[in-house]
Amino acid sequence: MARDPRYDILFEPIKLGPVTAPNRFYQVPHCDAHGHNMPYGDASHRSVKAEGGWGVICTEQCSIHPTSDAAPYAETRIWDDGHAKQLGLLVDSVHKHGALAGIELAHNGYAFSNRMSREIPLAPSSTPVHYNWDPIAAREMDHEDIRDLRRWQVDAAKRAQNVGFDVIYVYAAHGLGIGQFFLSPHTNHRTDEYGGSVENRARLIGEMLEDTLEAVGETSCVALRFATDEMIGAEGITWQEEGQAVVEMYAELPHLWDVNISDWKWDSGVSRYFEEGHHEPYVAFVKQKTTKPVVGVGRFTSPDTMIDQINRGVLDIIGAARPSIADPFLPKKIEEGRNEDIRECIGCNICVSSETTSGRFRCTQNPTAGEEFRRGWHPEKIDPKPEGVDDGVLIIGAGPAGLEAARALGQRGYDVHLVDARAEVGGRVIKEAQLPGLAKWGRVASYRDIQIGKMKNVEVHLNTELSAKDVLEYGAEVVVCATGSTWRQDGCSHTNTHEIPGSDGDNVFTPDAIMAGAEVKGPVVVFDDDHYYMAAVIAEKLRKEGNEVTFVTPLMELARWGENTLEFEFTMERIHGLGIEVITDYNITNIGGNGVDIVHLYADKGTRTIPCSSTVLVGSRLPNDALYRELVADPAVLEAAGITTLERIGDCFSPGAIQVSTHGGHRVARELHAGPQPDVSYKLERIALDQEISVA
Ligand code: ADP
Ligand code: SF4
């Protein structure tokens, strides 16, 4: 199918100074947790997007010098030619598909404490380092330091150009780029020519731009990644003051303006609190002040929103990090008139948590993200099933795990029956999508439902609860249990490993009961020992329904894990803003008819009773694996029924975030009839030992 001509503008080439991008799809720099240690994984993750039609593919932030060392977070580096050579792998793989390669050269100033290099961090003014409360101050840069910094930027730019990068950045965004720290009155308290007036505070950005242009600008695009607003009011950069001033001052200097808002939690806003295109009020002015192209982001997944941004003169180029992770082939799908095949980002920021928890790169919607190199998973291609294998597959449970398994097994050519007790597919995501702010979770189900709907070899049977007997009589050779999980009624979780007394009372509810529409009488105590989003979302729902709500958690802060997905501060704001009382550092010892008893975890303050009519325990979940256990118990019965393979996946295997289920569903599909799997199930990236060096 041909694309809709309305989208033609997205496919027009655009000049970025001395280079030309083949289209308007631009993967802006974003972290992918591979860093300098895993160059093959990084290159593979990015090149697959070039294959999928993104016209420009950038690195993540790339440190230019050991005084900027983001450890423990995995980041790329270009401290020497060795690092540059590693990055060349990415450049070559991206070029192979006709895309341009960009590099975000970064000096992180006072952001991190340089845990690995042990160099003292640098800043415009002496200040404690920003992240992780590390007990060290960044020192105020003198003029020699500033000259050094400018030289490091130039040297890094030349190294980048030598290995073929087409777009080379100066960085002043995300609360990570030193240009931003000089510009912001929040972090710059200098009294010399780099402090005071906006012109003085913007001086370093101008100098770094001029230096980089002089060094590499004749043949490479020099881009400025610029946060127009720090979202902290007049104490920091505001788009009306510093934002406009910088764009006016340097309007025609960079070849490309890459604009956003700071810090990362504002830039990559979770869908729970931010809509698609939420940057617009802060960046729309930029195009009015420059003739140079402008790229910006906003979790754009809809081609209509994309052309709207261009047609209304907000942006020239559609930037994306998360939408490109969730669907590396988004541009190709629009080009081929297959908009309904786009795997839309749900804005959950699990991808961000890969970086913030120093884990493997992962995405809820795209289970192949981060697995391109080490497992050889391609986001669109999968091997057909081998000839002559048993191809009748029964999947019990159409939640994220079952749906993804059915989609991928269907793509491989198996004859799949997907059966669910409920009246609709989606399992937990459909239930959770009804809760405040989680509507986008539903995309996990709808994307897969649409794909499965196109496959003649996949049948979906709803309103059908299967027993072990039903499964044995079904006639499928391969059986996959994807029967999900259930929130525990007894409150057991991180803090309480034994039943909370009184948790079996009629006035005690679990998230499952709330999602099933249980009538909860206020006042309510919500006890959070899960620490991700569920307790806060339920508290919000119950409060909005008019109940008095008290939020109790054994941790020092509510919904603490949300720090990793950049939603924690917004959740604090929401919960406190709704007038919900928050009690931290307390555990529940007993639930009675008229209230709950709580005790302080660290001080002997006696027992405190909170009067309430209902309690919601948000602890942990247990797998719904009774069906699997019954089936697996007797191999002879399985054999007699003709079942050759029995698997369990997703929450039925072990409950986790939604991404664990989509990954598990995808993995079972990849590995079915793929032969025995090795103990280490993926390729490792190893350090090559230098034969010349021995250890004394
Ligand atoms: P996951 O995240 O692992 O996919 P979910 O809880 O989202 O888990 O989905 C599990 C699905 O399995 C639910 O939609 C549920 O209705 C379905 N299910 C559980 N047990 C059975 C059963 N015995 N027969 C049919 N469907 C079942
Ligand atoms: Fe989008 Fe979530 Fe995937 Fe990140 S993890 S790209 S936010 S779907």
XYZ file of C-alpha atoms and ligand atoms in Angstrom:
731
model
C 0.000 0.000 0.000
C 1.207 3.520 -0.720
C 1.332 6.118 1.989
C -1.320 8.756 2.416
C -0.099 11.849 0.472
C -0.921 13.977 3.524
C 2.203 12.514 5.090
C 4.486 13.351 2.138
C 6.111 16.206 4.043
C 7.498 13.691 6.550
C 9.455 12.042 3.766
C 10.988 15.186 2.276
C 14.763 15.485 2.675
C 15.977 18.439 4.704
C 19.331 20.205 4.733
C 21.104 20.301 8.070
C 23.931 22.686 7.219
C 26.430 20.800 5.082
C 24.579 17.457 5.260
C 21.119 16.380 4.177
C 18.779 14.178 6.189
C 16.785 11.834 3.943
C 13.493 12.563 5.742
C 11.945 14.242 8.793
C 12.163 11.267 11.164
C 14.929 11.951 13.634
C 15.963 9.675 16.463
C 17.231 12.243 18.944
C 20.011 11.262 21.312
C 18.725 8.902 23.992
C 20.325 6.567 26.496
C 20.037 2.867 25.809
C 22.009 1.481 28.743
C 24.668 -0.137 26.539
C 27.201 2.606 27.131
C 30.872 2.241 26.319
C 30.920 -1.351 27.536
C 28.589 -2.818 24.941
C 29.297 -1.191 21.574
C 27.823 -4.062 19.558
C 24.548 -3.959 21.438
C 24.400 -0.192 21.059
C 25.151 -0.247 17.327
C 22.601 -3.010 16.714
C 19.870 -1.233 18.654
C 20.404 1.922 16.615
C 20.982 0.391 13.187
C 17.669 -1.442 13.294
C 16.003 1.975 13.501
C 17.923 3.201 10.480
C 16.636 0.103 8.697
C 13.149 1.059 9.868
C 13.363 4.407 8.124
C 14.583 6.917 10.712
C 16.593 9.471 8.733
C 18.968 10.501 11.509
C 20.146 8.234 14.303
C 22.010 9.696 17.245
C 24.061 8.246 20.072
C 23.159 8.772 23.676
C 25.004 11.516 25.553
C 28.676 10.849 24.945
C 31.178 12.038 27.522
C 34.053 14.089 26.160
C 36.435 13.833 29.133
C 37.045 11.931 32.402
C 35.910 14.991 34.383
C 32.474 13.981 33.086
C 31.905 10.385 34.096
C 28.317 9.278 34.631
C 29.164 6.052 36.529
C 27.328 3.993 37.671
C 25.150 4.748 34.652
C 26.232 3.193 31.372
C 27.069 5.957 28.916
C 29.217 6.216 25.836
C 32.549 8.035 25.917
C 34.813 9.642 23.357
C 37.820 10.330 25.533
C 40.268 8.949 22.974
C 40.547 7.374 19.548
C 39.786 3.934 21.017
C 36.362 5.092 22.141
C 35.844 6.800 18.785
C 36.632 3.545 17.000
C 33.954 1.767 19.047
C 31.444 4.443 18.096
C 32.468 4.013 14.466
C 30.693 0.663 14.596
C 27.428 2.507 15.166
C 28.179 5.042 12.422
C 28.885 2.367 9.831
C 25.829 0.302 10.714
C 23.566 3.340 10.525
C 25.102 4.558 7.246
C 24.474 1.140 5.683
C 20.763 1.918 5.795
C 21.110 5.419 4.361
C 20.621 7.356 7.596
C 22.836 10.067 9.049
C 24.659 9.425 12.324
C 24.649 12.022 15.094
C 26.641 12.253 18.322
C 25.645 14.167 21.428
C 28.948 15.338 22.850
C 28.431 15.951 26.533
C 30.171 17.400 29.519
C 28.012 16.743 32.560
C 29.549 19.418 34.773
C 28.250 19.061 38.324
C 25.634 16.407 37.485
C 27.679 13.397 38.601
C 30.529 12.785 41.027
C 32.828 10.949 38.592
C 32.731 7.801 40.699
C 34.871 5.880 38.250
C 37.459 8.393 37.054
C 37.685 10.058 40.503
C 38.294 13.404 38.816
C 36.826 16.310 40.765
C 33.649 17.443 38.989
C 33.477 20.883 37.368
C 30.780 23.542 37.582
C 30.226 27.228 36.898
C 30.080 27.770 40.681
C 31.127 25.606 43.581
C 28.230 23.335 44.514
C 27.528 19.794 45.753
C 27.052 17.356 42.859
C 23.495 17.028 41.667
C 22.649 13.330 41.432
C 22.679 10.643 44.115
C 23.607 13.008 46.982
C 27.223 11.915 46.682
C 29.304 13.655 49.346
C 31.505 15.710 47.040
C 31.330 19.219 45.647
C 32.002 20.257 42.081
C 34.628 22.982 41.965
C 34.168 26.351 40.325
C 35.825 26.470 36.915
C 38.455 29.120 36.389
C 39.440 30.516 33.013
C 41.942 27.764 32.388
C 39.255 25.158 33.080
C 36.980 26.866 30.591
C 39.753 26.866 27.977
C 40.323 23.145 28.690
C 36.621 22.390 28.358
C 36.489 24.149 24.992
C 39.518 22.162 23.827
C 37.970 18.842 24.963
C 34.827 19.668 23.001
C 36.871 20.451 19.878
C 39.027 17.342 20.227
C 35.953 15.177 20.726
C 34.231 16.774 17.729
C 37.236 16.020 15.524
C 37.384 12.425 16.729
C 33.680 12.074 16.030
C 34.079 13.484 12.562
C 37.027 11.188 11.865
C 34.851 8.131 12.407
C 32.113 9.520 10.203
C 29.506 11.258 12.377
C 27.397 13.624 10.263
C 25.730 15.563 13.103
C 27.821 16.762 16.040
C 26.234 18.308 19.095
C 26.851 20.999 21.639
C 24.820 20.076 24.708
C 22.863 22.373 26.993
C 19.874 20.360 28.149
C 18.376 17.768 30.531
C 20.175 19.091 33.604
C 23.154 17.225 32.157
C 24.935 19.592 29.745
C 27.418 22.112 31.065
C 26.149 24.821 28.722
C 22.854 24.673 30.598
C 24.583 24.969 33.970
C 26.338 28.153 32.832
C 23.116 29.614 31.437
C 20.957 28.908 34.455
C 20.826 31.393 37.346
C 20.097 28.311 39.444
C 23.631 26.970 38.998
C 25.683 29.977 37.831
C 26.558 32.483 40.554
C 29.694 33.857 38.906
C 30.648 37.500 38.838
C 33.048 37.394 35.854
C 32.194 37.622 32.142
C 30.519 34.169 32.354
C 28.082 35.207 35.110
C 25.433 37.802 35.807
C 23.618 38.980 32.686
C 21.976 36.517 30.335
C 24.548 37.431 27.668
C 27.337 36.484 30.070
C 25.678 33.269 31.179
C 25.068 32.278 27.555
C 28.667 33.027 26.574
C 29.939 29.456 26.980
C 27.196 28.024 24.765
C 28.171 30.516 22.043
C 31.864 29.761 22.395
C 31.328 26.005 22.272
C 29.165 26.413 19.172
C 31.744 28.611 17.425
C 34.616 26.284 18.361
C 32.742 23.220 17.127
C 31.691 24.930 13.920
C 35.254 25.985 13.241
C 36.575 22.490 13.954
C 34.069 20.372 12.035
C 31.291 22.628 10.741
C 32.395 22.762 7.159
C 31.410 19.186 6.487
C 29.346 18.173 9.540
C 26.109 19.570 10.886
C 26.676 21.258 14.244
C 23.534 21.006 16.358
C 22.644 22.639 19.647
C 20.578 20.551 22.038
C 18.946 23.196 24.119
C 16.457 23.152 26.999
C 14.376 26.291 26.640
C 12.926 25.926 30.135
C 14.060 24.258 33.348
C 10.519 24.146 34.752
C 11.579 25.623 38.087
C 10.314 29.130 37.478
C 12.409 32.293 37.586
C 15.066 30.626 39.697
C 16.169 28.745 36.597
C 15.976 29.015 32.821
C 12.555 30.075 31.585
C 11.586 30.052 27.938
C 10.405 33.658 28.195
C 13.806 34.883 29.506
C 16.914 32.794 28.894
C 15.218 30.545 26.339
C 14.252 33.356 24.006
C 17.475 35.285 24.653
C 19.685 32.356 23.627
C 17.666 31.579 20.507
C 17.776 35.264 19.510
C 21.494 35.588 20.258
C 22.566 32.476 18.369
C 19.651 32.158 15.952
C 21.677 31.366 12.830
C 24.752 29.866 14.487
C 23.939 26.149 14.820
C 22.974 24.254 11.687
C 20.180 22.627 13.677
C 18.219 23.532 16.801
C 17.244 20.474 18.848
C 14.956 21.869 21.533
C 13.243 20.449 24.608
C 12.569 21.111 28.291
C 14.612 20.148 31.313
C 15.243 18.002 33.237
C 14.773 14.469 31.937
C 11.523 13.882 33.830
C 9.983 16.861 32.049
C 11.468 15.984 28.679
C 10.409 12.323 28.772
C 7.162 12.905 30.606
C 5.269 9.718 31.517
C 1.873 9.330 29.855
C 0.344 9.187 33.333
C 0.924 12.931 33.632
C 1.796 14.216 30.128
C 0.090 14.112 26.747
C 1.678 13.664 23.326
C 3.247 16.961 22.226
C 3.473 18.438 25.717
C 6.649 20.410 24.906
C 4.912 22.672 22.442
C 4.144 25.641 24.738
C 7.833 25.894 25.630
C 9.464 25.393 22.236
C 6.981 26.768 19.696
C 8.686 30.169 19.701
C 12.006 28.820 18.405
C 10.992 28.566 14.773
C 9.850 32.200 14.800
C 13.378 33.342 15.587
C 15.587 31.270 13.299
C 15.705 30.163 9.689
C 17.633 27.028 10.711
C 15.740 23.728 11.001
C 14.199 22.862 14.355
C 13.721 19.372 15.739
C 11.759 18.620 18.899
C 10.136 15.747 20.733
C 6.895 14.959 22.565
C 6.291 11.198 22.410
C 4.946 11.541 18.891
C 3.364 8.301 17.723
C 0.572 9.608 15.535
C 1.482 10.654 11.977
C -1.362 13.157 12.108
C 0.167 14.882 15.110
C 3.525 14.846 13.325
C 2.287 16.616 10.206
C 0.275 18.969 12.374
C 3.472 20.016 14.154
C 5.140 20.715 10.813
C 2.151 22.326 9.126
C 1.554 24.680 12.033
C 5.209 25.716 12.033
C 6.077 24.293 15.447
C 8.797 21.941 14.222
C 10.539 21.103 10.934
C 11.647 17.658 11.982
C 9.934 15.064 14.163
C 12.250 13.981 16.924
C 11.656 10.799 18.854
C 13.348 8.698 21.453
C 10.635 6.518 22.993
C 8.447 6.158 19.879
C 11.553 4.958 18.025
C 12.292 2.422 20.762
C 8.735 1.104 20.856
C 8.642 0.910 17.071
C 11.929 1.076 15.189
C 9.931 0.687 11.953
C 7.483 3.526 12.590
C 8.613 5.573 9.534
C 8.485 2.553 7.206
C 4.976 1.749 8.403
C 3.752 5.256 7.635
C 5.524 5.139 4.277
C 3.824 1.875 3.410
C 0.384 3.101 4.492
C 0.349 0.755 7.485
C -0.397 3.204 10.285
C -2.435 0.636 12.172
C 0.685 -1.522 12.472
C 2.556 1.106 14.488
C 3.499 -0.257 17.902
C 2.767 2.890 19.836
C 4.833 3.828 22.856
C 2.680 3.745 25.986
C 4.756 6.339 27.856
C 5.554 4.066 30.804
C 9.286 4.904 30.873
C 10.393 1.369 31.588
C 13.037 2.096 28.925
C 14.310 4.918 31.126
C 14.474 2.547 34.073
C 17.045 0.465 32.177
C 19.379 3.410 32.539
C 18.395 4.529 36.013
C 18.714 1.019 37.449
C 21.835 0.220 35.385
C 20.046 -2.755 33.850
C 19.576 -4.202 30.398
C 17.776 -2.024 27.892
C 14.086 -2.946 27.804
C 10.783 -1.698 26.492
C 7.240 -2.689 27.420
C 5.897 -2.509 23.882
C 8.930 -3.736 21.955
C 10.334 -6.904 23.521
C 13.198 -6.957 21.011
C 14.642 -3.652 22.273
C 18.075 -4.328 23.743
C 18.014 -7.884 22.361
C 18.956 -7.008 18.776
C 22.586 -8.038 19.106
C 22.758 -10.414 22.045
C 19.758 -12.564 21.116
C 19.621 -11.608 17.447
C 15.993 -10.472 17.733
C 14.705 -8.219 14.968
C 11.631 -6.099 15.726
C 9.816 -7.118 12.536
C 11.340 -10.402 11.409
C 11.201 -13.803 13.040
C 12.119 -17.242 11.687
C 9.238 -19.293 10.306
C 8.486 -22.478 12.212
C 10.585 -25.429 11.115
C 9.052 -27.904 8.679
C 7.317 -30.920 10.167
C 6.991 -29.773 13.815
C 3.840 -29.946 15.891
C 2.166 -26.720 15.036
C -1.032 -26.701 17.060
C -0.535 -24.199 19.897
C -3.000 -23.478 22.667
C -2.301 -20.340 24.686
C -4.371 -19.946 27.845
C -4.638 -16.307 28.833
C -4.733 -13.261 26.568
C -2.889 -10.771 28.754
C 0.319 -9.113 27.542
C 2.242 -12.408 27.710
C -0.339 -14.557 25.910
C -1.060 -11.879 23.328
C 2.592 -11.377 22.454
C 3.199 -15.124 22.298
C 0.159 -15.553 20.019
C 1.239 -12.657 17.788
C 4.812 -13.874 17.395
C 3.880 -17.566 17.030
C 1.264 -16.548 14.485
C 3.947 -14.641 12.602
C 6.058 -17.798 12.615
C 3.208 -19.689 10.962
C 1.923 -21.802 13.856
C -1.736 -22.654 14.141
C -2.556 -20.758 17.343
C -5.619 -20.777 19.552
C -5.635 -17.982 22.144
C -8.244 -18.595 24.829
C -9.300 -16.314 27.667
C -11.921 -16.502 30.387
C -12.723 -12.828 30.030
C -14.887 -11.104 27.427
C -11.990 -9.113 25.980
C -8.277 -9.550 25.392
C -5.675 -7.629 27.356
C -5.688 -9.197 30.817
C -4.211 -6.861 33.392
C -3.540 -3.976 31.004
C -7.201 -3.601 30.150
C -8.122 -3.565 33.818
C -5.323 -1.168 34.742
C -6.101 1.122 31.813
C -9.319 2.081 33.658
C -7.312 3.533 36.546
C -6.387 7.240 36.635
C -3.670 8.127 34.116
C -3.109 4.603 32.789
C -5.308 4.703 29.676
C -2.302 4.322 27.358
C -1.520 0.918 28.909
C -4.346 -0.345 26.682
C -2.092 0.028 23.632
C -0.205 -3.106 24.720
C -3.381 -5.048 24.011
C -4.778 -3.102 21.066
C -1.570 -3.301 18.998
C -1.442 -7.063 19.420
C -5.176 -7.511 18.961
C -4.980 -5.727 15.600
C -2.005 -7.798 14.455
C -3.605 -11.074 15.490
C -6.818 -10.034 13.793
C -4.973 -10.058 10.462
C -3.655 -13.592 10.905
C -5.776 -16.407 9.541
C -3.768 -18.921 11.572
C -4.590 -17.328 14.953
C -8.019 -17.849 16.508
C -9.142 -15.984 19.625
C -11.750 -17.560 21.895
C -13.122 -15.356 24.660
C -15.471 -16.055 27.589
C -13.884 -19.485 27.845
C -12.305 -20.582 31.099
C -10.258 -23.726 30.604
C -9.708 -26.419 33.224
C -6.878 -28.942 33.063
C -9.349 -31.457 31.648
C -10.355 -28.985 28.922
C -6.721 -28.434 28.024
C -5.987 -32.153 27.816
C -8.958 -32.638 25.540
C -8.223 -29.586 23.395
C -6.017 -31.418 20.904
C -3.087 -28.969 20.844
C 0.477 -30.317 20.843
C 1.943 -27.178 22.381
C 0.326 -25.624 25.458
C 1.376 -22.263 26.874
C -0.040 -21.117 30.208
C -0.247 -17.334 30.394
C -2.810 -17.223 33.150
C -1.464 -14.170 34.953
C -1.306 -13.416 38.636
C -3.433 -12.316 41.591
C -2.738 -9.580 44.139
C -2.246 -11.085 47.574
C -4.984 -10.568 50.107
C -2.651 -11.259 53.031
C -0.448 -8.208 52.429
C 2.779 -10.199 52.133
C 5.434 -8.357 50.197
C 8.811 -6.642 50.677
C 8.297 -5.742 54.335
C 5.802 -8.309 55.611
C 6.678 -11.877 54.780
C 3.840 -13.237 56.898
C 0.140 -12.526 56.758
C -0.935 -9.187 58.217
C -3.415 -9.984 61.034
C -6.921 -8.983 60.021
C -6.125 -8.936 56.285
C -8.868 -11.526 55.680
C -11.581 -9.108 56.835
C -14.498 -8.060 54.620
C -13.259 -4.473 54.725
C -9.844 -5.318 53.254
C -9.352 -4.994 49.499
C -6.663 -5.760 46.946
C -5.993 -3.918 43.684
C -7.820 -6.745 41.868
C -10.944 -6.053 43.927
C -10.708 -2.314 43.269
C -10.290 -2.916 39.529
C -13.247 -5.290 39.600
C -15.357 -2.417 40.960
C -15.593 -3.332 44.668
C -17.544 -0.818 46.717
C -15.121 0.717 49.148
C -16.421 2.674 52.098
C -14.296 5.595 53.316
C -12.272 6.635 55.148
C -9.691 4.369 53.492
C -6.121 3.425 54.322
C -4.029 2.462 51.298
C -0.955 0.517 52.362
C 1.876 0.490 49.815
C 4.434 -2.253 50.069
C 4.725 -2.569 46.282
C 6.370 0.836 45.758
C 5.683 1.206 42.031
C 2.570 2.952 40.686
C -0.369 0.800 41.809
C -0.926 2.088 45.370
C -0.682 5.742 44.347
C -3.054 5.210 41.429
C -5.602 3.499 43.678
C -5.279 6.221 46.318
C -5.867 8.802 43.589
C -8.944 6.955 42.316
C -10.481 6.537 45.767
C -9.776 10.150 46.699
C -11.327 11.408 43.469
C -14.399 9.341 44.291
C -14.766 11.474 47.413
C -13.171 9.290 50.078
C -10.862 10.438 52.790
C -7.623 8.547 52.061
C -4.518 7.947 54.154
C -1.471 6.532 52.398
C 0.837 4.435 54.568
C 4.194 3.077 53.451
C 7.150 1.451 55.217
C 9.527 3.400 52.962
C 10.657 6.967 53.462
C 8.689 8.060 50.408
C 5.587 6.921 48.588
C 5.757 5.030 45.293
C 9.549 5.182 45.459
C 10.347 2.929 42.489
C 8.753 5.552 40.259
C 11.995 7.491 40.604
C 13.352 5.056 38.011
C 10.611 5.896 35.545
C 10.804 9.644 36.195
C 7.303 9.822 37.685
C 8.077 9.923 41.392
C 8.033 13.716 41.867
C 4.839 14.088 39.853
C 3.206 11.361 41.928
C 4.209 13.152 45.132
C 2.715 16.325 43.750
C -0.497 14.546 42.736
C -0.998 12.679 46.006
C -0.243 15.652 48.236
C -2.224 17.922 45.911
C -5.287 15.739 46.353
C -5.110 16.196 50.097
C -4.180 12.583 50.811
C -2.369 12.243 54.107
C 0.921 10.393 53.656
C 2.463 8.460 56.526
C 5.961 7.130 55.833
C 8.248 4.766 57.762
C 5.282 2.901 59.254
C 4.240 -0.730 58.925
C 0.795 -2.189 59.547
C 0.554 -4.612 62.460
C -3.176 -5.267 62.568
C -6.344 -4.489 60.639
C -9.524 -4.236 62.682
C -13.139 -3.378 61.964
C -12.664 0.314 62.722
C -9.077 1.038 61.877
C -5.531 -0.158 61.269
C -2.719 -0.297 63.777
C 0.642 0.951 62.588
C 4.110 1.079 64.141
C 7.143 3.168 63.287
C 9.902 1.093 61.751
C 12.859 2.861 63.350
C 11.642 4.424 66.607
C 9.716 3.053 69.541
C 6.691 5.294 69.283
C 4.133 2.733 70.384
C 1.176 1.653 68.269
C -0.828 4.278 66.442
C -4.354 3.518 65.234
C -5.717 5.168 62.106
C -9.515 5.058 62.155
C -10.873 3.837 58.814
C -13.697 1.798 57.338
C -11.638 0.086 54.623
C -8.065 -0.881 53.904
C -6.454 -1.536 50.520
C -3.348 -3.701 50.695
C -1.008 -3.179 47.762
C 1.674 -5.734 48.425
C 2.687 -8.308 45.851
C 1.172 -10.818 43.449
C 1.228 -14.594 43.242
C 1.247 -16.514 39.966
C -2.028 -18.083 38.806
C -0.198 -21.314 38.120
C -2.631 -23.929 39.477
C -3.587 -24.990 35.949
C 0.047 -25.327 34.900
C 0.922 -27.283 38.034
C -1.959 -29.682 37.507
C -0.922 -30.275 33.920
C 2.786 -30.671 34.592
C 2.204 -33.069 37.514
C 1.681 -36.139 35.352
C 3.825 -36.430 32.198
C 2.046 -39.661 31.219
C -1.303 -37.870 31.074
C 0.242 -35.114 28.977
C 1.724 -37.668 26.604
C -1.551 -39.509 26.300
C -3.200 -36.190 25.403
C -0.599 -35.623 22.668
C 0.920 -32.586 24.405
C 4.626 -32.473 23.549
C 5.455 -29.040 24.961
C 4.094 -27.304 28.056
C 5.299 -23.815 28.981
C 4.311 -21.047 31.374
C 5.063 -17.411 30.709
C 4.540 -13.888 32.016
C 2.951 -13.349 35.416
C 1.947 -17.012 35.557
C 5.664 -17.836 35.601
C 6.521 -15.000 37.978
C 4.703 -11.671 38.347
C 6.492 -8.563 37.162
C 6.093 -5.301 35.300
C 4.219 -5.540 31.989
C 7.502 -5.618 30.077
C 8.399 -8.919 31.758
C 5.254 -10.413 30.233
C 5.713 -9.105 26.701
C 9.347 -10.223 26.815
C 8.398 -13.662 28.135
C 5.682 -14.033 25.513
C 8.072 -13.080 22.753
C 10.807 -15.345 24.045
C 8.641 -18.451 24.179
C 7.663 -17.800 20.569
C 11.277 -17.366 19.431
C 12.471 -20.464 21.257
C 9.704 -22.904 20.349
C 11.271 -25.733 18.349
C 14.521 -23.770 18.155
C 16.454 -26.632 19.725
C 17.946 -26.922 23.213
C 18.708 -23.513 24.702
C 22.163 -22.889 26.194
C 22.518 -22.062 29.908
C 23.663 -18.560 29.024
C 20.904 -17.709 26.626
C 22.517 -14.762 24.855
C 25.804 -13.564 23.376
C 28.151 -11.764 25.738
C 30.207 -8.709 24.891
C 33.650 -9.384 26.254
C 36.697 -7.295 26.970
C 39.414 -8.321 24.516
C 42.560 -9.142 26.478
C 45.744 -7.500 25.305
C 48.311 -10.299 24.900
C 51.127 -7.852 25.608
C 49.924 -7.098 29.134
C 50.292 -9.520 32.011
C 49.381 -9.113 35.662
C 52.228 -9.284 38.172
P 0.268 -11.594 31.821
O 0.783 -10.237 32.178
O 1.196 -12.670 32.229
O -0.166 -11.697 30.390
P -2.499 -11.165 32.773
O -2.966 -11.290 34.172
O -2.474 -9.819 32.155
O -1.044 -11.842 32.735
O -3.391 -12.074 31.851
C -3.785 -13.344 32.222
C -5.058 -13.688 31.484
O -5.295 -15.073 31.624
C -6.305 -12.989 32.011
O -6.947 -12.270 30.956
C -7.199 -14.135 32.509
O -8.570 -13.908 32.250
C -6.692 -15.321 31.723
N -6.891 -16.643 32.362
C -6.413 -17.043 33.567
N -6.769 -18.324 33.818
C -7.475 -18.768 32.748
C -8.092 -19.995 32.384
N -8.026 -21.052 33.175
N -8.738 -20.077 31.195
C -8.765 -19.018 30.350
N -8.200 -17.820 30.650
C -7.557 -17.694 31.816
Fe 7.518 3.699 25.380
Fe 7.364 2.325 27.636
Fe 8.694 1.325 25.505
Fe 9.710 3.365 26.834
S 9.357 1.309 27.630
S 9.553 3.183 24.628
S 7.907 4.499 27.401
S 6.522 1.715 25.662
